[in-house]
PDB file of C-alpha atoms in Angstrom:
ATOM      1  CA  MET A   1     -63.223  47.380 -35.319  1.00  0.00           C
ATOM      2  CA  SER A   2     -59.815  48.490 -34.061  1.00  0.00           C
ATOM      3  CA  MET A   3     -56.665  46.837 -32.828  1.00  0.00           C
ATOM      4  CA  ARG A   4     -53.536  47.778 -30.814  1.00  0.00           C
ATOM      5  CA  VAL A   5     -50.384  48.068 -32.935  1.00  0.00           C
ATOM      6  CA  LYS A   6     -46.802  49.279 -32.470  1.00  0.00           C
ATOM      7  CA  THR A   7     -46.001  52.830 -33.456  1.00  0.00           C
ATOM      8  CA  ALA A   8     -42.803  54.163 -35.016  1.00  0.00           C
ATOM      9  CA  THR A   9     -41.620  55.402 -31.605  1.00  0.00           C
ATOM     10  CA  GLU A  10     -40.197  52.668 -29.390  1.00  0.00           C
ATOM     11  CA  GLY A  11     -42.506  51.071 -26.846  1.00  0.00           C
ATOM     12  CA  LYS A  12     -45.642  53.022 -27.860  1.00  0.00           C
ATOM     13  CA  THR A  13     -48.879  51.470 -29.089  1.00  0.00           C
ATOM     14  CA  LYS A  14     -52.073  52.852 -30.573  1.00  0.00           C
ATOM     15  CA  ASP A  15     -55.463  51.683 -31.799  1.00  0.00           C
ATOM     16  CA  VAL A  16     -55.967  51.494 -35.553  1.00  0.00           C
ATOM     17  CA  ALA A  17     -58.497  49.929 -37.902  1.00  0.00           C
ATOM     18  CA  ILE A  18     -57.742  46.340 -38.990  1.00  0.00           C
ATOM     19  CA  THR A  19     -57.231  47.615 -42.546  1.00  0.00           C
ATOM     20  CA  ASP A  20     -54.239  49.611 -41.247  1.00  0.00           C
ATOM     21  CA  VAL A  21     -52.586  46.619 -39.528  1.00  0.00           C
ATOM     22  CA  ASN A  22     -49.531  45.212 -41.334  1.00  0.00           C
ATOM     23  CA  PRO A  23     -46.719  42.737 -40.510  1.00  0.00           C
ATOM     24  CA  GLU A  24     -44.392  45.553 -39.360  1.00  0.00           C
ATOM     25  CA  ASN A  25     -46.728  47.017 -36.717  1.00  0.00           C
ATOM     26  CA  TYR A  26     -48.621  43.869 -35.637  1.00  0.00           C
ATOM     27  CA  ILE A  27     -48.093  42.851 -31.988  1.00  0.00           C
ATOM     28  CA  VAL A  28     -47.890  39.065 -31.638  1.00  0.00           C
ATOM     29  CA  PRO A  29     -49.065  37.767 -28.232  1.00  0.00           C
ATOM     30  CA  SER A  30     -46.188  35.847 -26.613  1.00  0.00           C
ATOM     31  CA  ASN A  31     -48.290  32.703 -26.105  1.00  0.00           C
ATOM     32  CA  GLU A  32     -49.347  32.600 -29.796  1.00  0.00           C
ATOM     33  CA  GLN A  33     -45.974  32.927 -31.531  1.00  0.00           C
ATOM     34  CA  HIS A  34     -46.172  29.332 -32.823  1.00  0.00           C
ATOM     35  CA  LEU A  35     -49.261  30.150 -34.962  1.00  0.00           C
ATOM     36  CA  TYR A  36     -49.767  31.897 -38.300  1.00  0.00           C
ATOM     37  CA  HIS A  37     -51.536  35.226 -37.794  1.00  0.00           C
ATOM     38  CA  CYS A  38     -53.330  36.468 -40.911  1.00  0.00           C
ATOM     39  CA  ILE A  39     -55.820  39.067 -42.043  1.00  0.00           C
ATOM     40  CA  ILE A  40     -58.389  37.295 -44.172  1.00  0.00           C
ATOM     41  CA  GLU A  41     -61.152  38.863 -46.240  1.00  0.00           C
ATOM     42  CA  VAL A  42     -63.264  38.220 -49.311  1.00  0.00           C
ATOM     43  CA  ARG A  43     -63.018  41.787 -50.606  1.00  0.00           C
ATOM     44  CA  LYS A  44     -66.260  43.374 -51.760  1.00  0.00           C
ATOM     45  CA  PHE A  45     -66.876  46.972 -52.650  1.00  0.00           C
ATOM     46  CA  ASP A  46     -70.006  48.895 -53.603  1.00  0.00           C
ATOM     47  CA  SER A  47     -69.833  49.354 -57.357  1.00  0.00           C
ATOM     48  CA  GLU A  48     -71.651  52.691 -57.160  1.00  0.00           C
ATOM     49  CA  THR A  49     -69.730  54.411 -54.334  1.00  0.00           C
ATOM     50  CA  GLY A  50     -66.566  52.312 -54.020  1.00  0.00           C
ATOM     51  CA  LYS A  51     -67.261  51.871 -50.306  1.00  0.00           C
ATOM     52  CA  ARG A  52     -65.858  48.688 -48.756  1.00  0.00           C
ATOM     53  CA  LEU A  53     -68.641  46.230 -47.978  1.00  0.00           C
ATOM     54  CA  SER A  54     -66.502  43.365 -46.669  1.00  0.00           C
ATOM     55  CA  ILE A  55     -65.049  43.302 -43.172  1.00  0.00           C
ATOM     56  CA  PRO A  56     -61.500  41.987 -42.764  1.00  0.00           C
ATOM     57  CA  ARG A  57     -60.702  39.902 -39.727  1.00  0.00           C
ATOM     58  CA  ILE A  58     -57.618  38.520 -38.044  1.00  0.00           C
ATOM     59  CA  GLN A  59     -57.463  34.735 -37.999  1.00  0.00           C
ATOM     60  CA  LYS A  60     -54.879  32.457 -36.391  1.00  0.00           C
ATOM     61  CA  PHE A  61     -53.923  29.095 -37.913  1.00  0.00           C
ATOM     62  CA  GLY A  62     -51.781  26.212 -36.784  1.00  0.00           C
ATOM     63  CA  LYS A  63     -48.452  26.077 -38.623  1.00  0.00           C
ATOM     64  CA  LYS A  64     -48.810  22.590 -40.094  1.00  0.00           C
ATOM     65  CA  GLY A  65     -52.419  22.954 -41.210  1.00  0.00           C
ATOM     66  CA  PHE A  66     -51.875  26.371 -42.776  1.00  0.00           C
ATOM     67  CA  GLU A  67     -48.851  25.174 -44.738  1.00  0.00           C
ATOM     68  CA  ASN A  68     -50.501  21.889 -45.811  1.00  0.00           C
ATOM     69  CA  GLY A  69     -53.629  23.240 -47.440  1.00  0.00           C
ATOM     70  CA  ILE A  70     -55.601  25.824 -45.508  1.00  0.00           C
ATOM     71  CA  ALA A  71     -53.913  28.735 -47.294  1.00  0.00           C
ATOM     72  CA  ASP A  72     -54.520  27.256 -50.750  1.00  0.00           C
ATOM     73  CA  ALA A  73     -58.121  26.311 -49.949  1.00  0.00           C
ATOM     74  CA  MET A  74     -58.898  29.812 -48.672  1.00  0.00           C
ATOM     75  CA  ARG A  75     -57.339  31.468 -51.732  1.00  0.00           C
ATOM     76  CA  LYS A  76     -59.463  29.198 -53.974  1.00  0.00           C
ATOM     77  CA  GLN A  77     -62.553  30.350 -52.058  1.00  0.00           C
ATOM     78  CA  GLY A  78     -61.710  33.963 -52.877  1.00  0.00           C
ATOM     79  CA  TYR A  79     -60.053  35.074 -49.654  1.00  0.00           C
ATOM     80  CA  THR A  80     -57.271  37.610 -49.662  1.00  0.00           C
ATOM     81  CA  ILE A  81     -54.707  36.506 -47.067  1.00  0.00           C
ATOM     82  CA  THR A  82     -52.171  38.888 -45.542  1.00  0.00           C
ATOM     83  CA  ILE A  83     -49.719  37.065 -43.290  1.00  0.00           C
ATOM     84  CA  LEU A  84     -48.981  39.179 -40.214  1.00  0.00           C
ATOM     85  CA  HIS A  85     -46.798  36.636 -38.411  1.00  0.00           C
ATOM     86  CA  ASP A  86     -44.992  33.598 -39.850  1.00  0.00           C
ATOM     87  CA  PRO A  87     -44.082  31.156 -37.030  1.00  0.00           C
ATOM     88  CA  ASN A  88     -41.198  29.489 -38.942  1.00  0.00           C
ATOM     89  CA  GLU A  89     -38.587  31.887 -37.535  1.00  0.00           C
ATOM     90  CA  TYR A  90     -39.969  31.436 -34.011  1.00  0.00           C
ATOM     91  CA  VAL A  91     -39.994  27.615 -34.340  1.00  0.00           C
ATOM     92  CA  LYS A  92     -36.402  27.678 -35.667  1.00  0.00           C
ATOM     93  CA  GLN A  93     -35.315  29.897 -32.761  1.00  0.00           C
ATOM     94  CA  GLN A  94     -37.017  27.575 -30.245  1.00  0.00           C
ATOM     95  CA  ALA A  95     -35.249  24.548 -31.765  1.00  0.00           C
ATOM     96  CA  GLU A  96     -31.866  26.323 -31.509  1.00  0.00           C
ATOM     97  CA  GLU A  97     -32.524  27.256 -27.880  1.00  0.00           C
ATOM     98  CA  ALA A  98     -33.577  23.675 -27.088  1.00  0.00           C
ATOM     99  CA  ALA A  99     -30.398  22.343 -28.735  1.00  0.00           C
ATOM    100  CA  LYS A 100     -28.326  24.835 -26.746  1.00  0.00           C
ATOM    101  CA  ARG A 101     -30.045  23.819 -23.486  1.00  0.00           C
ATOM    102  CA  THR A 102     -29.485  20.145 -24.316  1.00  0.00           C
ATOM    103  CA  ALA A 103     -25.790  20.761 -24.988  1.00  0.00           C
ATOM    104  CA  GLU A 104     -25.453  22.681 -21.713  1.00  0.00           C
ATOM    105  CA  GLN A 105     -27.244  19.896 -19.815  1.00  0.00           C
ATOM    106  CA  GLN A 106     -25.001  17.257 -21.381  1.00  0.00           C
ATOM    107  CA  GLN A 107     -21.896  19.267 -20.467  1.00  0.00           C
ATOM    108  CA  ALA A 108     -23.141  19.734 -16.906  1.00  0.00           C
ATOM    109  CA  ALA A 109     -23.898  15.999 -16.672  1.00  0.00           C
ATOM    110  CA  ALA A 110     -20.407  15.146 -17.938  1.00  0.00           C
ATOM    111  CA  GLU A 111     -18.828  17.530 -15.409  1.00  0.00           C
ATOM    112  CA  LYS A 112     -20.946  16.033 -12.616  1.00  0.00           C
ATOM    113  CA  ALA A 113     -19.992  12.499 -13.678  1.00  0.00           C
ATOM    114  CA  ALA A 114     -16.291  13.459 -13.646  1.00  0.00           C
ATOM    115  CA  ALA A 115     -16.663  15.051 -10.196  1.00  0.00           C
ATOM    116  CA  ASP A 116     -18.561  11.988  -8.930  1.00  0.00           C
ATOM    117  CA  ALA A 117     -15.865   9.663 -10.314  1.00  0.00           C
ATOM    118  CA  LYS A 118     -13.134  11.716  -8.624  1.00  0.00           C
ATOM    119  CA  ALA A 119     -15.026  11.741  -5.309  1.00  0.00           C
ATOM    120  CA  LYS A 120     -15.568   7.965  -5.557  1.00  0.00           C
ATOM    121  CA  GLU A 121     -11.872   7.451  -6.301  1.00  0.00           C
ATOM    122  CA  GLU A 122     -10.900   9.552  -3.260  1.00  0.00           C
ATOM    123  CA  ALA A 123     -13.404   7.703  -1.056  1.00  0.00           C
ATOM    124  CA  ASP A 124     -12.052   4.350  -2.295  1.00  0.00           C
ATOM    125  CA  ALA A 125      -8.480   5.459  -1.542  1.00  0.00           C
ATOM    126  CA  LYS A 126      -9.480   6.547   1.991  1.00  0.00           C
ATOM    127  CA  ALA A 127     -11.343   3.273   2.587  1.00  0.00           C
ATOM    128  CA  LYS A 128      -8.350   1.279   1.348  1.00  0.00           C
ATOM    129  CA  ALA A 129      -5.988   3.232   3.618  1.00  0.00           C
ATOM    130  CA  ALA A 130      -8.307   2.692   6.608  1.00  0.00           C
ATOM    131  CA  GLU A 131      -8.579  -1.026   5.786  1.00  0.00           C
ATOM    132  CA  LYS A 132      -4.790  -1.276   5.512  1.00  0.00           C
ATOM    133  CA  ALA A 133      -4.331   0.489   8.872  1.00  0.00           C
ATOM    134  CA  ALA A 134      -6.881  -1.807  10.531  1.00  0.00           C
ATOM    135  CA  LEU A 135      -5.181  -4.903   9.063  1.00  0.00           C
ATOM    136  CA  LYS A 136      -1.777  -3.668  10.246  1.00  0.00           C
ATOM    137  CA  ALA A 137      -3.120  -3.069  13.772  1.00  0.00           C
ATOM    138  CA  GLU A 138      -4.687  -6.554  13.775  1.00  0.00           C
ATOM    139  CA  ILE A 139      -1.429  -8.235  12.668  1.00  0.00           C
ATOM    140  CA  MET A 140       0.577  -6.307  15.256  1.00  0.00           C
ATOM    141  CA  ALA A 141      -1.880  -7.383  17.955  1.00  0.00           C
ATOM    142  CA  GLU A 142      -1.561 -11.037  16.888  1.00  0.00           C
ATOM    143  CA  LEU A 143       2.241 -10.870  16.848  1.00  0.00           C
ATOM    144  CA  LYS A 144       2.287  -9.277  20.284  1.00  0.00           C
ATOM    145  CA  ALA A 145      -0.131 -11.914  21.592  1.00  0.00           C
ATOM    146  CA  ALA A 146       2.068 -14.695  20.149  1.00  0.00           C
ATOM    147  CA  GLY A 147       5.107 -13.163  21.806  1.00  0.00           C
ATOM    148  CA  VAL A 148       7.006 -12.571  18.551  1.00  0.00           C
ATOM    149  CA  ILE A 149       7.044  -8.858  19.293  1.00  0.00           C
ATOM    150  CA  PRO A 150       7.307  -7.758  22.912  1.00  0.00           C
ATOM    151  CA  ALA A 151       4.111  -6.189  24.168  1.00  0.00           C
ATOM    152  CA  GLU A 152       6.019  -3.152  25.361  1.00  0.00           C
ATOM    153  CA  PRO A 153       9.348  -2.125  23.942  1.00  0.00           C
ATOM    154  CA  VAL A 154      12.088  -2.816  26.501  1.00  0.00           C
ATOM    155  CA  LYS A 155      14.176   0.224  27.265  1.00  0.00           C
ATOM    156  CA  GLU A 156      17.853  -0.543  27.230  1.00  0.00           C
ATOM    157  CA  THR A 157      19.885   0.898  30.045  1.00  0.00           C
ATOM    158  CA  LYS A 158      23.273   2.418  29.326  1.00  0.00           C
ATOM    159  CA  ALA A 159      25.016  -0.654  30.772  1.00  0.00           C
ATOM    160  CA  ASP A 160      22.986  -3.002  28.516  1.00  0.00           C
ATOM    161  CA  ALA A 161      23.798  -0.909  25.470  1.00  0.00           C
ATOM    162  CA  LYS A 162      27.530  -0.887  26.374  1.00  0.00           C
ATOM    163  CA  ALA A 163      27.570  -4.660  26.913  1.00  0.00           C
ATOM    164  CA  LYS A 164      25.797  -5.228  23.603  1.00  0.00           C
ATOM    165  CA  ALA A 165      28.249  -2.987  21.785  1.00  0.00           C
ATOM    166  CA  GLU A 166      31.185  -4.878  23.335  1.00  0.00           C
ATOM    167  CA  ALA A 167      29.643  -8.210  22.377  1.00  0.00           C
ATOM    168  CA  ASP A 168      29.231  -7.006  18.809  1.00  0.00           C
ATOM    169  CA  ALA A 169      32.836  -5.819  18.757  1.00  0.00           C
ATOM    170  CA  GLU A 170      34.063  -9.191  20.062  1.00  0.00           C
ATOM    171  CA  GLY A 171      31.884 -11.006  17.594  1.00  0.00           C
ATOM    172  CA  LYS A 172      33.447  -9.074  14.770  1.00  0.00           C
ATOM    173  CA  THR A 173      36.969  -9.655  15.970  1.00  0.00           C
ATOM    174  CA  GLY A 174      36.129 -13.263  16.698  1.00  0.00           C
ATOM    175  CA  ALA A 175      35.002 -13.716  13.116  1.00  0.00           C
ATOM    176  CA  LYS A 176      38.431 -12.551  11.871  1.00  0.00           C
ATOM    177  CA  LYS A 177      40.301 -15.154  13.919  1.00  0.00           C
TER     178      LYS A 177
END
């Protein structure tokens, strides 16, 4: 039985026997990085020739189960276990990436909330200004209707302005008397 492994040259792979697979050249499938990958075997050899009678195999175990008893139970049953991939580093890396994503999402949410608050403040200010303008127009209309303010401003002629100025001047001199 053979298996694809990494070679010393970058990016190259080759087929080798399972007995030649080790943690340095083992290729972990991307969708199985959360599992323990091990070579397990109850080693048996022919006592006459020294030929290997047992066949090693690659077995994958869940992280929690392997750490909480499977490894010990298999060793007690006589298995030799070679760990090809330990998922603890992968799990730690995933947790760090998740924490980083969470922090980025929280920052983005805070920035969005600040932008929303500013937009709401601007909208409130515009609405208040529009309400104030409408109220002013309404009051002006009421005053004009009541006759307090003339409906149309009366244009003074030059003669009216001169007469008014003279009246003011007399009023001032009259106050001194």
